[in-house]
Coordinates of C-alpha atoms in Angstrom, one line a residue:
M211 CA 16.4 -21.2 -19.7
R212 CA 15.3 -17.9 -21.5
T213 CA 12.0 -18.7 -20.9
H214 CA 12.8 -19.5 -17.2
I215 CA 14.3 -15.7 -16.5
Y216 CA 11.1 -14.0 -18.1
K217 CA 8.1 -16.7 -16.3
N218 CA 10.5 -15.1 -12.4
F219 CA 11.2 -11.1 -14.0
Y220 CA 7.1 -11.6 -15.0
L221 CA 5.9 -13.2 -11.7
F222 CA 8.8 -10.2 -9.6
V223 CA 6.8 -7.7 -11.0
L224 CA 3.8 -8.9 -10.0
M225 CA 5.0 -9.8 -6.8
K226 CA 5.6 -5.9 -6.5
K227 CA 2.7 -4.7 -7.9
T228 CA 0.7 -6.7 -6.3
K229 CA 2.7 -5.7 -2.8
E230 CA 2.6 -1.8 -3.7
N231 CA -1.9 -2.6 -4.0
Y232 CA -1.9 -4.2 -0.5
F233 CA 0.2 -1.3 0.9
S234 CA -2.3 1.5 -0.6
T235 CA -5.1 -0.4 0.1
T236 CA -4.1 -0.6 3.1
L237 CA -3.3 2.6 4.0
F238 CA -7.3 4.4 2.0
L239 CA -8.3 1.9 4.8
V240 CA -6.1 3.2 7.7
F241 CA -6.9 7.0 6.3
K242 CA -11.1 6.4 6.4
K243 CA -10.6 4.7 9.8
L244 CA -8.6 7.7 11.3
E245 CA -11.0 10.0 8.8
I246 CA -14.1 9.0 10.6
S247 CA -13.2 10.1 13.5
I248 CA -12.1 13.5 14.8
F249 CA -9.3 12.1 17.8
G250 CA -8.1 10.8 14.5
K251 CA -7.8 14.3 12.4
F252 CA -6.2 16.0 15.5
F253 CA -3.3 13.0 15.4
L254 CA -3.4 13.2 11.5
I255 CA -2.3 17.4 12.1
F256 CA -0.1 16.6 15.0
L257 CA 1.5 14.0 12.8
Y258 CA 2.2 16.0 9.9
Y259 CA 3.6 19.4 12.1

């Protein structure tokens, strides 16, 4: 019973980590794409201010 709980916890942590990694990679790719275009830079400035 105890090992089952630990296994579930481990899976939960693993899922959370992969989800975060996936999210950050997507953000990174999006920013890279935006970086290429000058319009993207203007859009980012517009977004933040």
